[in-house]
Amino acid sequence: MQYVYEETNRLDERCYKNFDLTPEILMEHAGLALARAVKKKLTCKKSALFVCGMGNNGADGIVAARLLHGMYHVSLYLPYELKSELAKRQLERAKKVGVVVVNELVDADIYIDALFGAGLNRPLDDLTCKLLETLNAKQGYKIACDIPSGILNDLTLSPVIFKANETVTMGALKLALLNDTVKDAIGDIKVANLGIARNQYETPSSNFLLRKSDLKLPLRIKKNSNKGTFGHVAIVQGAKEGAARLAGMGAFHFGAGLVTLLGEKPKKLPIYLMHSDTLPKNANVIVAGMGLEMPFDDAALKTLLLSNTLPLVIDASLSHHPLINDIIASKKPVVLTPHPKEFSAILELTCKEKISVEMIQANRFKHAKHFSLAFPHVVLVLKGANTIIAHKGELFINTYGTPSLAKGGSGDVMSGMIGALLAQGYTPKDAAISASLAHALVSRKFTCNNFALTPMDICKGLKWL
C-alpha cells in the first residue's frame, strides 16, 4: 500500500523544519523529476513546450525547461504575469542559460502543463479554459506537473481540465488524482522525490492506494483439510435467480469449500452449487441482495439474516430497502457493496441524507469516509472506476479496475468472492480488499476485446492470478 494525502503542504513544511530543506531545494528536485519524464519522450528532433503558470507550479516547469535546454529543443510559454518570487528567480536563470520564451502557444511534440498544480482553489476563468481546450486538441504527448490543471483542491472540477498522458505528482500521491471523475485525464501517475526519500517525506495517512502485492489469495497451505475447512457460503436467491447464481460461482471459484443457494429451486444450477430452502447449519456467511425483486417477504428475510451471528455481504436491492437499517443496527459484521446509486439510497435510509449520485461522484472519498466513521462495524465497498474500501475512517483505493467490468453481473461475482474469503477466515476488511483486487486484476489479464468480458470470464480468470 502507498499513503495518499488530501494535501501535501504540511509535508513540505515538515521538510523545511525537520530537515533544513528549503523551498528552492524541493523545487529543483521537482523540476528534475519533471525534466526526466519529458526527456523519456524527447529526441534531438522533437520539441517540448512548457506552459507555466504564475506560481510555484509554474516555477517547477521553468526549472525543468532550464535543465533540458542545450540538449533538447524546449521553450516556455507564460500566459500570465509571474507572482511567485521563486518563479521570477527561476525565469531569470532560465533566460540566462538561453531558454526561449515564446509569446503564443506554438506547436510542439510534447506539451507540459505547469499552470496550477495542487493549489488551485477556484474554477478557471474563460481565458484559461480556452487555453486548456487548445492544448487538449493538440496531437502531442501531454504531461501534467503535479496535478492536471482544472482539478480544484476540494476535488471539484473546472469546466475544462488538462488531459494528460502522464502526471508527475510532487512528493506524494494526492486524493485529487484518484477520484473517478478524473480517471480519463491523469494518465500514468509517477511520484517525484523532492530531495529526500519518499518514506521520510511522508507521514502516516488514513488513505491508502492499493497495490498488486496487497492481494492475499486464499491459497491452500494446510494439507490435512477437507471441503469444510474452507467454509460454506449461503447466498439468498431472488426472483432474478441468475444474479445469485453468479455470486455463487464467484464464491466457489474463489475458494469456498461449499456454496448453497437459498430459496426456490432454480431452473438451472451449476453442478458444483447446492440448493436449500433453509439456512444450512454449517454456513459461515450469508450473501444477500443481488437479484431480489421487490416486494419480497421482508419478515422472512429479516429472520434469515439477523437470527444468527453470521457475517453478511449485502448488495443491490437491499441497498434500497428499509431492512438495511436493521442490518446495520444489528452490529453484525457487514460488508456493503453498492455502486453510487445504491450508496445514495443507503445514505438516505441510514443517515437521512439526500445526496445525489452526482454529489457522491464529485467527492467519493468524503462520503465514504463519513459513512465509515458513522458505522465502524461496517465495511463499505463503493464500486466505481476506482473502487473504495472504507472502514473506520480509513480509505483503501483500488485503481486497477477496467471498463471491461462495466457489465451486469460483474458486481454479483465480486459479492460472492467477498463471501468466499469471509467463509475462509478473512476479516471483513481484508476480504473486501483482496476480493476487490482480484476482481479488478482478472479484468486486466483479459486479452480479448474489452467489451466482451463476461461474469463467467471473471470466475474462470481467478485460476490464473
Short mmCIF file of C-alpha atoms in Angstrom, two decimals:
data_model
loop_
_atom_site.label_atom_id
_atom_site.label_comp_id
_atom_site.label_asym_id
_atom_site.label_seq_id
_atom_site.Cartn_x
_atom_site.Cartn_y
_atom_site.Cartn_z
CA MET A 1 0.00 0.00 0.00
CA GLN A 2 1.03 3.58 -0.55
CA TYR A 3 -0.08 6.58 1.51
CA VAL A 4 -2.38 9.10 -0.18
CA TYR A 5 -2.95 12.68 1.05
CA GLU A 6 -5.62 15.32 0.74
CA GLU A 7 -2.83 17.91 0.58
CA THR A 8 0.95 17.86 0.96
CA ASN A 9 1.74 21.41 2.10
CA ARG A 10 2.28 20.19 5.66
CA LEU A 11 4.72 17.57 4.37
CA ASP A 12 6.69 20.31 2.61
CA GLU A 13 6.66 22.40 5.79
CA ARG A 14 7.96 19.39 7.73
CA CYS A 15 10.89 19.18 5.30
CA TYR A 16 11.74 22.82 5.88
CA LYS A 17 11.54 22.45 9.67
CA ASN A 18 12.96 18.98 10.33
CA PHE A 19 15.47 18.51 7.52
CA ASP A 20 16.54 22.09 6.76
CA LEU A 21 15.44 21.68 3.15
CA THR A 22 14.46 24.98 1.57
CA PRO A 23 11.55 25.52 -0.84
CA GLU A 24 14.14 26.09 -3.55
CA ILE A 25 15.76 22.70 -2.94
CA LEU A 26 12.39 20.97 -3.18
CA MET A 27 11.64 22.93 -6.33
CA GLU A 28 14.91 21.92 -8.00
CA HIS A 29 14.12 18.26 -7.35
CA ALA A 30 10.56 18.70 -8.60
CA GLY A 31 11.88 20.27 -11.80
CA LEU A 32 14.44 17.48 -12.18
CA ALA A 33 11.76 14.79 -11.90
CA LEU A 34 9.60 16.61 -14.46
CA ALA A 35 12.59 17.01 -16.79
CA ARG A 36 13.32 13.28 -16.60
CA ALA A 37 9.74 12.45 -17.55
CA VAL A 38 9.92 14.81 -20.53
CA LYS A 39 13.35 13.54 -21.56
CA LYS A 40 11.99 9.99 -21.94
CA LYS A 41 9.71 11.26 -24.70
CA LEU A 42 12.21 13.57 -26.41
CA THR A 43 14.77 13.02 -29.13
CA CYS A 44 17.01 15.59 -30.76
CA LYS A 45 14.35 16.02 -33.46
CA LYS A 46 11.47 16.62 -31.08
CA SER A 47 10.39 19.73 -29.19
CA ALA A 48 8.75 20.40 -25.83
CA LEU A 49 6.65 23.37 -24.79
CA PHE A 50 6.31 24.15 -21.09
CA VAL A 51 3.09 26.07 -20.36
CA CYS A 52 3.79 27.63 -16.97
CA GLY A 53 1.58 29.45 -14.50
CA MET A 54 2.21 32.34 -12.17
CA GLY A 55 3.06 30.36 -9.03
CA ASN A 56 5.41 27.65 -7.81
CA ASN A 57 3.90 25.02 -10.10
CA GLY A 58 4.93 27.20 -12.99
CA ALA A 59 8.36 27.53 -11.41
CA ASP A 60 8.72 23.72 -11.42
CA GLY A 61 8.12 23.80 -15.17
CA ILE A 62 10.65 26.59 -15.67
CA VAL A 63 13.28 24.58 -13.77
CA ALA A 64 12.62 21.54 -15.95
CA ALA A 65 12.97 23.63 -19.13
CA ARG A 66 16.31 25.00 -17.90
CA LEU A 67 17.61 21.51 -17.12
CA LEU A 68 16.71 20.24 -20.60
CA HIS A 69 17.90 23.28 -22.55
CA GLY A 70 21.07 22.74 -24.54
CA MET A 71 20.37 19.04 -25.13
CA TYR A 72 16.85 19.38 -26.48
CA HIS A 73 14.63 21.95 -28.15
CA VAL A 74 12.49 23.36 -25.34
CA SER A 75 10.60 26.61 -24.93
CA LEU A 76 8.47 28.35 -22.31
CA TYR A 77 5.04 29.86 -22.72
CA LEU A 78 3.95 32.11 -19.82
CA PRO A 79 0.32 33.19 -20.32
CA TYR A 80 0.21 35.12 -17.01
CA GLU A 81 2.43 37.57 -15.18
CA LEU A 82 4.51 35.72 -12.62
CA LYS A 83 3.59 36.31 -8.95
CA SER A 84 5.79 33.83 -7.09
CA GLU A 85 9.21 35.22 -6.21
CA LEU A 86 10.70 31.78 -6.75
CA ALA A 87 9.11 31.63 -10.20
CA LYS A 88 10.58 35.04 -11.08
CA ARG A 89 14.04 33.91 -9.92
CA GLN A 90 13.80 30.66 -11.87
CA LEU A 91 12.75 32.53 -15.01
CA GLU A 92 15.80 34.78 -14.75
CA ARG A 93 18.02 31.71 -14.51
CA ALA A 94 16.30 30.06 -17.46
CA LYS A 95 16.75 33.16 -19.63
CA LYS A 96 20.43 33.42 -18.69
CA VAL A 97 21.13 29.91 -19.98
CA GLY A 98 19.20 30.72 -23.18
CA VAL A 99 15.77 29.10 -22.75
CA VAL A 100 13.42 30.57 -25.36
CA VAL A 101 10.25 32.26 -24.08
CA VAL A 102 7.50 32.39 -26.71
CA ASN A 103 4.58 34.81 -26.78
CA GLU A 104 1.97 32.37 -28.06
CA LEU A 105 1.03 28.71 -27.95
CA VAL A 106 3.35 27.16 -30.53
CA ASP A 107 3.25 23.62 -31.87
CA ALA A 108 5.41 21.02 -30.17
CA ASP A 109 5.76 17.26 -29.83
CA ILE A 110 5.34 17.35 -26.06
CA TYR A 111 3.20 19.75 -24.02
CA ILE A 112 3.79 20.20 -20.30
CA ASP A 113 1.02 21.63 -18.14
CA ALA A 114 2.67 23.51 -15.26
CA LEU A 115 -0.12 26.04 -14.80
CA PHE A 116 -1.66 25.42 -11.37
CA GLY A 117 -0.98 22.06 -9.75
CA ALA A 118 -2.46 21.08 -6.39
CA GLY A 119 -3.04 24.58 -5.06
CA LEU A 120 -5.93 25.56 -7.32
CA ASN A 121 -8.83 26.81 -5.16
CA ARG A 122 -11.11 28.45 -7.72
CA PRO A 123 -12.70 27.50 -11.04
CA LEU A 124 -10.66 28.51 -14.05
CA ASP A 125 -11.63 31.64 -15.96
CA ASP A 126 -12.77 31.56 -19.58
CA LEU A 127 -9.34 32.50 -20.94
CA THR A 128 -7.64 29.61 -19.14
CA CYS A 129 -10.39 27.19 -20.16
CA LYS A 130 -9.85 28.15 -23.79
CA LEU A 131 -6.10 27.64 -23.34
CA LEU A 132 -6.67 24.15 -21.95
CA GLU A 133 -9.13 23.33 -24.74
CA THR A 134 -6.48 24.31 -27.26
CA LEU A 135 -3.84 22.20 -25.51
CA ASN A 136 -6.18 19.22 -25.31
CA ALA A 137 -6.81 19.48 -29.05
CA LYS A 138 -3.09 19.30 -29.83
CA GLN A 139 -1.75 15.98 -31.10
CA GLY A 140 1.41 15.84 -28.98
CA TYR A 141 2.16 13.83 -25.85
CA LYS A 142 0.94 15.60 -22.72
CA ILE A 143 2.48 15.67 -19.25
CA ALA A 144 0.94 17.34 -16.17
CA CYS A 145 3.09 18.77 -13.41
CA ASP A 146 1.74 17.69 -10.00
CA ILE A 147 -1.98 17.65 -10.96
CA PRO A 148 -3.64 18.39 -14.32
CA SER A 149 -4.85 21.97 -14.34
CA GLY A 150 -8.57 22.35 -13.73
CA ILE A 151 -8.77 19.96 -10.77
CA LEU A 152 -9.51 22.03 -7.66
CA ASN A 153 -8.09 21.22 -4.23
CA ASP A 154 -11.59 20.33 -2.97
CA LEU A 155 -11.81 17.72 -5.79
CA THR A 156 -14.36 19.68 -7.80
CA LEU A 157 -13.58 20.35 -11.46
CA SER A 158 -13.38 23.38 -13.67
CA PRO A 159 -15.38 23.26 -16.92
CA VAL A 160 -12.20 22.11 -18.68
CA ILE A 161 -9.27 20.11 -17.32
CA PHE A 162 -5.95 19.30 -18.95
CA LYS A 163 -5.99 15.75 -20.32
CA ALA A 164 -2.61 14.25 -19.58
CA ASN A 165 -0.99 11.09 -20.86
CA GLU A 166 1.15 11.19 -17.73
CA THR A 167 1.15 13.07 -14.42
CA VAL A 168 4.30 13.69 -12.40
CA THR A 169 3.00 14.46 -8.92
CA MET A 170 5.31 16.06 -6.39
CA GLY A 171 6.34 14.37 -3.15
CA ALA A 172 3.42 12.02 -2.56
CA LEU A 173 0.16 10.74 -4.01
CA LYS A 174 -2.87 13.01 -3.76
CA LEU A 175 -6.55 12.11 -3.49
CA ALA A 176 -7.36 14.57 -6.27
CA LEU A 177 -5.64 12.21 -8.72
CA LEU A 178 -7.72 9.19 -7.71
CA ASN A 179 -11.32 10.37 -7.96
CA ASP A 180 -13.47 8.67 -10.61
CA THR A 181 -14.17 11.97 -12.33
CA VAL A 182 -10.51 12.41 -13.40
CA LYS A 183 -9.73 8.82 -14.38
CA ASP A 184 -9.56 9.78 -18.07
CA ALA A 185 -7.45 12.91 -17.50
CA ILE A 186 -4.48 11.91 -15.37
CA GLY A 187 -2.80 9.18 -17.41
CA ASP A 188 0.00 7.26 -15.71
CA ILE A 189 0.96 8.64 -12.29
CA LYS A 190 4.58 8.97 -11.20
CA VAL A 191 5.61 10.31 -7.79
CA ALA A 192 8.66 12.60 -7.71
CA ASN A 193 11.05 12.62 -4.76
CA LEU A 194 11.80 16.14 -3.53
CA GLY A 195 15.33 15.79 -2.22
CA ILE A 196 14.51 13.19 0.40
CA ALA A 197 13.46 9.56 0.33
CA ARG A 198 9.74 9.16 -0.03
CA ASN A 199 9.39 7.19 3.21
CA GLN A 200 10.99 10.12 5.05
CA TYR A 201 8.94 12.76 3.27
CA GLU A 202 5.68 11.02 4.09
CA THR A 203 3.90 10.71 7.43
CA PRO A 204 1.13 8.21 8.28
CA SER A 205 -2.16 8.78 6.49
CA SER A 206 -5.63 7.23 6.75
CA ASN A 207 -5.82 6.95 2.95
CA PHE A 208 -4.09 4.20 1.00
CA LEU A 209 -3.54 3.27 -2.63
CA LEU A 210 -3.74 -0.50 -3.02
CA ARG A 211 -1.00 -2.29 -4.93
CA LYS A 212 -0.97 -5.74 -6.53
CA SER A 213 1.16 -7.00 -3.64
CA ASP A 214 -1.75 -6.29 -1.25
CA LEU A 215 -3.74 -9.13 -2.80
CA LYS A 216 -3.77 -12.12 -0.44
CA LEU A 217 -5.09 -15.11 -2.36
CA PRO A 218 -6.80 -17.92 -0.41
CA LEU A 219 -4.07 -20.41 -1.25
CA ARG A 220 -4.47 -23.76 0.47
CA ILE A 221 -1.44 -24.31 2.65
CA LYS A 222 -2.85 -26.86 5.10
CA LYS A 223 -2.58 -30.36 3.65
CA ASN A 224 -4.82 -32.07 6.21
CA SER A 225 -8.07 -30.45 5.11
CA ASN A 226 -11.49 -31.10 3.63
CA LYS A 227 -14.22 -29.03 1.99
CA GLY A 228 -15.47 -27.89 5.39
CA THR A 229 -12.06 -26.39 6.11
CA PHE A 230 -12.69 -23.71 3.51
CA GLY A 231 -16.09 -22.55 4.65
CA HIS A 232 -19.69 -22.63 3.50
CA VAL A 233 -21.24 -19.62 1.73
CA ALA A 234 -25.02 -19.25 1.76
CA ILE A 235 -26.45 -16.98 -0.95
CA VAL A 236 -30.01 -15.67 -0.88
CA GLN A 237 -31.66 -16.18 -4.24
CA GLY A 238 -34.23 -13.70 -5.52
CA ALA A 239 -36.62 -13.56 -8.44
CA LYS A 240 -33.72 -12.77 -10.78
CA GLU A 241 -32.04 -16.05 -9.96
CA GLY A 242 -29.13 -15.52 -12.32
CA ALA A 243 -27.61 -12.90 -10.01
CA ALA A 244 -27.38 -15.32 -7.07
CA ARG A 245 -26.00 -17.98 -9.37
CA LEU A 246 -23.21 -15.64 -10.49
CA ALA A 247 -22.44 -14.78 -6.87
CA GLY A 248 -22.30 -18.49 -6.12
CA MET A 249 -19.93 -19.08 -9.00
CA GLY A 250 -17.70 -16.26 -7.76
CA ALA A 251 -17.68 -17.73 -4.24
CA PHE A 252 -16.88 -21.25 -5.43
CA HIS A 253 -14.12 -20.16 -7.82
CA PHE A 254 -12.53 -18.06 -5.09
CA GLY A 255 -12.00 -20.95 -2.75
CA ALA A 256 -15.18 -21.56 -0.75
CA GLY A 257 -15.49 -25.25 0.11
CA LEU A 258 -19.28 -25.25 -0.18
CA VAL A 259 -21.80 -22.85 -1.71
CA THR A 260 -25.56 -23.10 -1.24
CA LEU A 261 -28.28 -21.01 -2.88
CA LEU A 262 -31.27 -20.34 -0.62
CA GLY A 263 -34.87 -20.02 -1.86
CA GLU A 264 -36.91 -21.60 -4.60
CA LYS A 265 -35.03 -24.23 -6.51
CA PRO A 266 -33.59 -22.61 -9.64
CA LYS A 267 -34.24 -23.98 -13.09
CA LYS A 268 -30.58 -24.46 -13.85
CA LEU A 269 -27.69 -24.70 -11.43
CA PRO A 270 -24.01 -25.46 -11.98
CA ILE A 271 -23.29 -28.92 -10.64
CA TYR A 272 -20.89 -27.59 -8.00
CA LEU A 273 -23.54 -25.31 -6.42
CA MET A 274 -26.08 -26.65 -3.93
CA HIS A 275 -29.63 -25.59 -3.14
CA SER A 276 -31.60 -25.43 0.11
CA ASP A 277 -34.88 -23.98 1.35
CA THR A 278 -33.34 -23.13 4.72
CA LEU A 279 -30.03 -21.83 6.03
CA PRO A 280 -27.51 -24.69 6.34
CA LYS A 281 -26.38 -25.30 9.91
CA ASN A 282 -22.72 -25.18 8.91
CA ALA A 283 -22.95 -21.91 6.93
CA ASN A 284 -20.21 -19.38 7.70
CA VAL A 285 -21.52 -16.29 5.88
CA ILE A 286 -24.68 -15.05 4.16
CA VAL A 287 -24.60 -13.10 0.90
CA ALA A 288 -27.85 -11.29 0.01
CA GLY A 289 -29.41 -8.58 -2.12
CA MET A 290 -28.44 -9.45 -5.67
CA GLY A 291 -31.39 -10.43 -7.83
CA LEU A 292 -34.04 -9.64 -5.21
CA GLU A 293 -37.17 -8.17 -6.76
CA MET A 294 -39.37 -6.04 -4.52
CA PRO A 295 -41.72 -6.74 -2.95
CA PHE A 296 -40.32 -9.77 -1.15
CA ASP A 297 -41.08 -11.36 2.22
CA ASP A 298 -39.47 -8.77 4.49
CA ALA A 299 -40.12 -10.65 7.73
CA ALA A 300 -38.72 -13.94 6.45
CA LEU A 301 -35.61 -12.27 5.04
CA LYS A 302 -35.05 -10.33 8.26
CA THR A 303 -35.24 -13.55 10.26
CA LEU A 304 -32.85 -15.29 7.88
CA LEU A 305 -30.27 -12.51 8.04
CA LEU A 306 -30.49 -11.47 11.68
CA SER A 307 -31.45 -14.54 13.74
CA ASN A 308 -27.83 -15.70 13.78
CA THR A 309 -24.33 -14.33 14.26
CA LEU A 310 -23.09 -14.93 10.70
CA PRO A 311 -21.36 -12.07 8.87
CA LEU A 312 -23.25 -10.56 5.94
CA VAL A 313 -22.39 -9.36 2.46
CA ILE A 314 -25.18 -7.02 1.31
CA ASP A 315 -25.60 -5.88 -2.28
CA ALA A 316 -28.01 -4.44 -4.84
CA SER A 317 -31.73 -4.40 -3.97
CA LEU A 318 -31.23 -4.36 -0.20
CA SER A 319 -29.48 -1.00 -0.59
CA HIS A 320 -32.90 0.48 -1.39
CA HIS A 321 -34.88 -1.31 1.35
CA PRO A 322 -35.51 -0.13 4.94
CA LEU A 323 -34.23 -3.51 6.12
CA ILE A 324 -30.75 -2.04 5.67
CA ASN A 325 -31.32 -0.10 8.90
CA ASP A 326 -32.00 -3.29 10.84
CA ILE A 327 -28.98 -4.96 9.30
CA ILE A 328 -26.64 -2.15 10.34
CA ALA A 329 -28.30 -1.73 13.75
CA SER A 330 -27.70 -5.44 14.48
CA LYS A 331 -23.96 -4.68 14.87
CA LYS A 332 -23.18 -7.86 12.95
CA PRO A 333 -20.05 -7.81 10.75
CA VAL A 334 -21.34 -6.42 7.46
CA VAL A 335 -19.78 -5.73 4.07
CA LEU A 336 -21.84 -3.42 1.83
CA THR A 337 -21.05 -3.43 -1.90
CA PRO A 338 -23.06 -0.61 -3.52
CA HIS A 339 -22.48 1.27 -6.73
CA PRO A 340 -23.00 5.07 -6.41
CA LYS A 341 -26.78 4.99 -6.98
CA GLU A 342 -27.18 2.28 -4.35
CA PHE A 343 -24.91 4.18 -1.97
CA SER A 344 -27.10 7.26 -2.42
CA ALA A 345 -30.09 5.17 -1.32
CA ILE A 346 -28.15 3.76 1.66
CA LEU A 347 -27.19 7.26 2.82
CA GLU A 348 -30.80 8.40 2.65
CA LEU A 349 -32.05 5.36 4.60
CA THR A 350 -29.34 5.21 7.25
CA CYS A 351 -28.10 8.79 7.62
CA LYS A 352 -31.24 10.66 6.47
CA GLU A 353 -29.10 12.50 3.94
CA LYS A 354 -30.25 13.08 0.39
CA ILE A 355 -27.04 13.04 -1.59
CA SER A 356 -27.30 12.62 -5.33
CA VAL A 357 -25.15 10.31 -7.39
CA GLU A 358 -23.51 13.38 -8.93
CA MET A 359 -22.59 14.72 -5.49
CA ILE A 360 -21.21 11.36 -4.43
CA GLN A 361 -19.09 11.07 -7.56
CA ALA A 362 -17.76 14.60 -7.12
CA ASN A 363 -16.08 13.56 -3.86
CA ARG A 364 -16.44 9.84 -3.24
CA PHE A 365 -13.74 9.93 -0.57
CA LYS A 366 -15.58 12.37 1.69
CA HIS A 367 -18.87 10.48 1.63
CA ALA A 368 -17.26 7.05 2.02
CA LYS A 369 -15.18 8.22 4.99
CA HIS A 370 -18.17 9.92 6.63
CA PHE A 371 -20.22 6.73 6.35
CA SER A 372 -17.41 4.52 7.66
CA LEU A 373 -16.99 6.71 10.74
CA ALA A 374 -20.73 6.66 11.42
CA PHE A 375 -20.85 2.83 11.22
CA PRO A 376 -17.42 1.50 12.25
CA HIS A 377 -18.52 -2.16 12.26
CA VAL A 378 -19.44 -1.94 8.56
CA VAL A 379 -17.01 -2.29 5.66
CA LEU A 380 -18.11 -0.25 2.64
CA VAL A 381 -17.06 -1.28 -0.85
CA LEU A 382 -18.06 1.69 -3.01
CA LYS A 383 -17.77 0.41 -6.57
CA GLY A 384 -16.63 2.63 -9.40
CA ALA A 385 -13.79 3.31 -11.82
CA ASN A 386 -11.61 3.44 -8.70
CA THR A 387 -13.28 1.26 -6.08
CA ILE A 388 -13.04 2.47 -2.46
CA ILE A 389 -12.99 0.17 0.56
CA ALA A 390 -13.84 2.28 3.64
CA HIS A 391 -13.58 1.13 7.24
CA LYS A 392 -13.32 3.14 10.47
CA GLY A 393 -12.29 6.28 8.62
CA GLU A 394 -9.61 4.56 6.55
CA LEU A 395 -9.87 4.50 2.76
CA PHE A 396 -8.28 1.84 0.57
CA ILE A 397 -8.38 2.81 -3.11
CA ASN A 398 -8.27 0.23 -5.90
CA THR A 399 -7.36 1.80 -9.25
CA TYR A 400 -6.90 -1.46 -11.18
CA GLY A 401 -10.47 -1.72 -12.46
CA THR A 402 -11.08 -1.51 -16.20
CA PRO A 403 -14.10 -0.65 -18.38
CA SER A 404 -14.35 -4.38 -19.14
CA LEU A 405 -16.05 -4.81 -15.77
CA ALA A 406 -18.91 -2.46 -16.64
CA LYS A 407 -21.30 -5.33 -17.25
CA GLY A 408 -24.35 -6.61 -15.43
CA GLY A 409 -23.32 -9.47 -13.16
CA SER A 410 -19.74 -8.34 -12.51
CA GLY A 411 -20.68 -6.96 -9.10
CA ASP A 412 -22.60 -10.13 -8.23
CA VAL A 413 -19.44 -12.16 -8.80
CA MET A 414 -17.43 -9.84 -6.53
CA SER A 415 -20.01 -10.11 -3.72
CA GLY A 416 -19.68 -13.87 -3.90
CA MET A 417 -15.89 -13.57 -3.84
CA ILE A 418 -16.04 -11.45 -0.67
CA GLY A 419 -18.32 -14.06 0.88
CA ALA A 420 -15.85 -16.80 -0.02
CA LEU A 421 -13.00 -15.04 1.76
CA LEU A 422 -15.14 -14.38 4.83
CA ALA A 423 -16.01 -18.09 4.91
CA GLN A 424 -12.29 -18.89 4.78
CA GLY A 425 -11.50 -16.77 7.82
CA TYR A 426 -10.58 -13.37 6.40
CA THR A 427 -11.64 -10.28 8.33
CA PRO A 428 -14.35 -8.24 6.57
CA LYS A 429 -11.87 -5.51 5.66
CA ASP A 430 -9.26 -7.95 4.31
CA ALA A 431 -11.92 -9.92 2.43
CA ALA A 432 -13.16 -6.73 0.75
CA ILE A 433 -9.64 -5.60 -0.18
CA SER A 434 -8.45 -8.91 -1.63
CA ALA A 435 -11.70 -9.70 -3.45
CA SER A 436 -11.78 -6.21 -4.98
CA LEU A 437 -8.16 -6.51 -6.13
CA ALA A 438 -8.61 -9.99 -7.56
CA HIS A 439 -11.79 -8.92 -9.36
CA ALA A 440 -10.01 -5.95 -10.97
CA LEU A 441 -6.77 -7.75 -11.80
CA VAL A 442 -8.63 -10.51 -13.62
CA SER A 443 -10.05 -7.86 -15.96
CA ARG A 444 -6.51 -6.68 -16.76
CA LYS A 445 -5.46 -10.18 -17.75
CA PHE A 446 -8.35 -10.44 -20.21
CA THR A 447 -6.67 -10.17 -23.62
CA CYS A 448 -9.69 -10.10 -25.96
CA ASN A 449 -11.81 -7.08 -26.87
CA ASN A 450 -12.55 -5.15 -23.70
CA PHE A 451 -16.28 -5.11 -24.41
CA ALA A 452 -16.51 -8.90 -24.40
CA LEU A 453 -15.63 -9.79 -20.78
CA THR A 454 -18.42 -11.74 -19.07
CA PRO A 455 -19.02 -12.52 -15.39
CA MET A 456 -18.14 -16.14 -16.17
CA ASP A 457 -14.78 -14.95 -17.58
CA ILE A 458 -14.07 -13.31 -14.22
CA CYS A 459 -14.71 -16.59 -12.43
CA LYS A 460 -12.51 -18.52 -14.84
CA GLY A 461 -9.76 -15.89 -14.69
CA LEU A 462 -9.36 -16.32 -10.94
CA LYS A 463 -7.48 -19.55 -11.71
CA TRP A 464 -4.60 -17.62 -13.24
CA LEU A 465 -3.93 -14.91 -10.65
#
